[in-house]
Amino acid sequence: MTLQEYDYARESPSKLAASCLLLALTMKNLGGWTPTLEYYSGYSAQDLHPLVKRLNFLLTYQPRDKLNAVRSKYSHRVFFEVAKVIPMDMLKLEETLTSS
């Protein structure tokens, strides 16, 4: 989804991928950012927090009327319907990120 948003073009691909992973881990309650993830990604959890919040905001307020190809593709069961995952409440996300 970030490929369709110009604001994300300035982010490094590795930081964007790490932030997406942290958001997914947080959304699914699969734990936080471990020392192993920090070592191999090169990013601390605190480095990723602002981008994680922006990504969740993108999921929350994504316009539904245009540029639906990505959402449609990833709504299919072949891709585990990840486009249908409900975004986290922004306050709960903030609380979860700061507590870890």
PDB file of C-alpha atoms in Angstrom:
ATOM      1  CA  MET A   1       0.000   0.000   0.000  1.00  0.00           C
ATOM      2  CA  THR A   2       2.905   2.334   0.614  1.00  0.00           C
ATOM      3  CA  LEU A   3       3.868   2.061  -3.062  1.00  0.00           C
ATOM      4  CA  GLN A   4       0.808   4.166  -3.840  1.00  0.00           C
ATOM      5  CA  GLU A   5       1.693   6.897  -1.348  1.00  0.00           C
ATOM      6  CA  TYR A   6       4.361   9.446  -2.234  1.00  0.00           C
ATOM      7  CA  ASP A   7       5.073  10.230   1.436  1.00  0.00           C
ATOM      8  CA  TYR A   8       6.676   6.812   1.905  1.00  0.00           C
ATOM      9  CA  ALA A   9       9.101   7.146  -1.025  1.00  0.00           C
ATOM     10  CA  ARG A  10      11.666   8.890   1.174  1.00  0.00           C
ATOM     11  CA  GLU A  11      11.801   6.002   3.668  1.00  0.00           C
ATOM     12  CA  SER A  12      14.504   3.406   3.230  1.00  0.00           C
ATOM     13  CA  PRO A  13      13.129   0.042   2.133  1.00  0.00           C
ATOM     14  CA  SER A  14      14.783  -1.730   5.064  1.00  0.00           C
ATOM     15  CA  LYS A  15      13.227   0.635   7.615  1.00  0.00           C
ATOM     16  CA  LEU A  16       9.849   0.337   5.933  1.00  0.00           C
ATOM     17  CA  ALA A  17      10.064  -3.477   6.001  1.00  0.00           C
ATOM     18  CA  ALA A  18      11.160  -3.498   9.648  1.00  0.00           C
ATOM     19  CA  SER A  19       8.311  -1.151  10.588  1.00  0.00           C
ATOM     20  CA  CYS A  20       5.796  -3.331   8.760  1.00  0.00           C
ATOM     21  CA  LEU A  21       7.090  -6.361  10.634  1.00  0.00           C
ATOM     22  CA  LEU A  22       6.865  -4.588  13.989  1.00  0.00           C
ATOM     23  CA  LEU A  23       3.311  -3.459  13.204  1.00  0.00           C
ATOM     24  CA  ALA A  24       2.313  -6.996  12.198  1.00  0.00           C
ATOM     25  CA  LEU A  25       3.860  -8.466  15.357  1.00  0.00           C
ATOM     26  CA  THR A  26       2.036  -5.887  17.449  1.00  0.00           C
ATOM     27  CA  MET A  27      -1.298  -6.338  15.675  1.00  0.00           C
ATOM     28  CA  LYS A  28      -1.201 -10.109  16.103  1.00  0.00           C
ATOM     29  CA  ASN A  29       0.151 -10.054  19.680  1.00  0.00           C
ATOM     30  CA  LEU A  30       3.187 -12.085  18.644  1.00  0.00           C
ATOM     31  CA  GLY A  31       5.671 -10.279  20.832  1.00  0.00           C
ATOM     32  CA  GLY A  32       7.755  -7.200  20.398  1.00  0.00           C
ATOM     33  CA  TRP A  33      10.987  -6.171  18.808  1.00  0.00           C
ATOM     34  CA  THR A  34      13.578  -8.651  20.066  1.00  0.00           C
ATOM     35  CA  PRO A  35      17.334  -8.077  20.364  1.00  0.00           C
ATOM     36  CA  THR A  36      17.775 -10.502  17.456  1.00  0.00           C
ATOM     37  CA  LEU A  37      15.471  -8.439  15.230  1.00  0.00           C
ATOM     38  CA  GLU A  38      17.261  -5.278  16.309  1.00  0.00           C
ATOM     39  CA  TYR A  39      20.662  -6.780  15.530  1.00  0.00           C
ATOM     40  CA  TYR A  40      19.795  -8.091  12.065  1.00  0.00           C
ATOM     41  CA  SER A  41      17.669  -5.131  10.990  1.00  0.00           C
ATOM     42  CA  GLY A  42      19.925  -2.470  12.456  1.00  0.00           C
ATOM     43  CA  TYR A  43      16.910  -0.627  13.916  1.00  0.00           C
ATOM     44  CA  SER A  44      15.813  -0.291  17.496  1.00  0.00           C
ATOM     45  CA  ALA A  45      12.110  -0.361  18.282  1.00  0.00           C
ATOM     46  CA  GLN A  46      12.242   3.349  19.157  1.00  0.00           C
ATOM     47  CA  ASP A  47      13.651   4.089  15.681  1.00  0.00           C
ATOM     48  CA  LEU A  48      10.615   2.417  14.142  1.00  0.00           C
ATOM     49  CA  HIS A  49       7.792   3.786  16.311  1.00  0.00           C
ATOM     50  CA  PRO A  50       6.990   6.908  14.230  1.00  0.00           C
ATOM     51  CA  LEU A  51       6.833   4.926  10.994  1.00  0.00           C
ATOM     52  CA  VAL A  52       4.782   2.142  12.605  1.00  0.00           C
ATOM     53  CA  LYS A  53       2.216   4.739  13.679  1.00  0.00           C
ATOM     54  CA  ARG A  54       2.102   6.221  10.176  1.00  0.00           C
ATOM     55  CA  LEU A  55       1.612   2.763   8.662  1.00  0.00           C
ATOM     56  CA  ASN A  56      -1.264   1.994  11.007  1.00  0.00           C
ATOM     57  CA  PHE A  57      -2.794   5.365  10.144  1.00  0.00           C
ATOM     58  CA  LEU A  58      -2.484   4.453   6.450  1.00  0.00           C
ATOM     59  CA  LEU A  59      -4.389   1.230   7.102  1.00  0.00           C
ATOM     60  CA  THR A  60      -7.020   3.050   9.120  1.00  0.00           C
ATOM     61  CA  TYR A  61      -7.759   5.897   6.738  1.00  0.00           C
ATOM     62  CA  GLN A  62      -7.035   4.340   3.358  1.00  0.00           C
ATOM     63  CA  PRO A  63      -9.409   5.749   0.716  1.00  0.00           C
ATOM     64  CA  ARG A  64     -11.576   2.939  -0.629  1.00  0.00           C
ATOM     65  CA  ASP A  65     -12.762   4.525  -3.872  1.00  0.00           C
ATOM     66  CA  LYS A  66      -9.622   4.535  -6.048  1.00  0.00           C
ATOM     67  CA  LEU A  67      -6.387   2.587  -6.463  1.00  0.00           C
ATOM     68  CA  ASN A  68      -8.003  -0.624  -5.268  1.00  0.00           C
ATOM     69  CA  ALA A  69      -5.745  -3.081  -7.124  1.00  0.00           C
ATOM     70  CA  VAL A  70      -3.433  -3.756  -4.178  1.00  0.00           C
ATOM     71  CA  ARG A  71      -6.266  -3.995  -1.660  1.00  0.00           C
ATOM     72  CA  SER A  72      -8.219  -6.279  -3.984  1.00  0.00           C
ATOM     73  CA  LYS A  73      -5.236  -8.547  -4.637  1.00  0.00           C
ATOM     74  CA  TYR A  74      -4.367  -8.967  -0.974  1.00  0.00           C
ATOM     75  CA  SER A  75      -7.999  -9.519   0.003  1.00  0.00           C
ATOM     76  CA  HIS A  76      -7.859 -12.901  -1.719  1.00  0.00           C
ATOM     77  CA  ARG A  77      -7.448 -16.045   0.365  1.00  0.00           C
ATOM     78  CA  VAL A  78      -4.297 -16.973  -1.585  1.00  0.00           C
ATOM     79  CA  PHE A  79      -2.661 -14.024   0.224  1.00  0.00           C
ATOM     80  CA  PHE A  80      -4.366 -14.912   3.527  1.00  0.00           C
ATOM     81  CA  GLU A  81      -6.687 -11.905   3.181  1.00  0.00           C
ATOM     82  CA  VAL A  82      -4.160  -9.609   4.821  1.00  0.00           C
ATOM     83  CA  ALA A  83      -5.849  -6.537   3.343  1.00  0.00           C
ATOM     84  CA  LYS A  84      -8.865  -7.322   5.496  1.00  0.00           C
ATOM     85  CA  VAL A  85      -6.953  -7.209   8.788  1.00  0.00           C
ATOM     86  CA  ILE A  86      -8.437  -4.588  11.079  1.00  0.00           C
ATOM     87  CA  PRO A  87      -5.941  -1.842  12.018  1.00  0.00           C
ATOM     88  CA  MET A  88      -5.104  -1.242  15.650  1.00  0.00           C
ATOM     89  CA  ASP A  89      -6.686   1.537  17.610  1.00  0.00           C
ATOM     90  CA  MET A  90      -4.143   4.391  17.589  1.00  0.00           C
ATOM     91  CA  LEU A  91      -4.199   4.809  21.379  1.00  0.00           C
ATOM     92  CA  LYS A  92      -3.749   1.088  21.972  1.00  0.00           C
ATOM     93  CA  LEU A  93      -0.895   1.006  19.468  1.00  0.00           C
ATOM     94  CA  GLU A  94       0.809   3.922  21.211  1.00  0.00           C
ATOM     95  CA  GLU A  95       0.395   2.218  24.580  1.00  0.00           C
ATOM     96  CA  THR A  96       1.748  -1.096  23.275  1.00  0.00           C
ATOM     97  CA  LEU A  97       4.755   0.510  21.594  1.00  0.00           C
ATOM     98  CA  THR A  98       5.737   2.553  24.625  1.00  0.00           C
ATOM     99  CA  SER A  99       5.345  -0.355  27.044  1.00  0.00           C
ATOM    100  CA  SER A 100       7.732  -2.612  25.116  1.00  0.00           C
TER     101      SER A 100
END
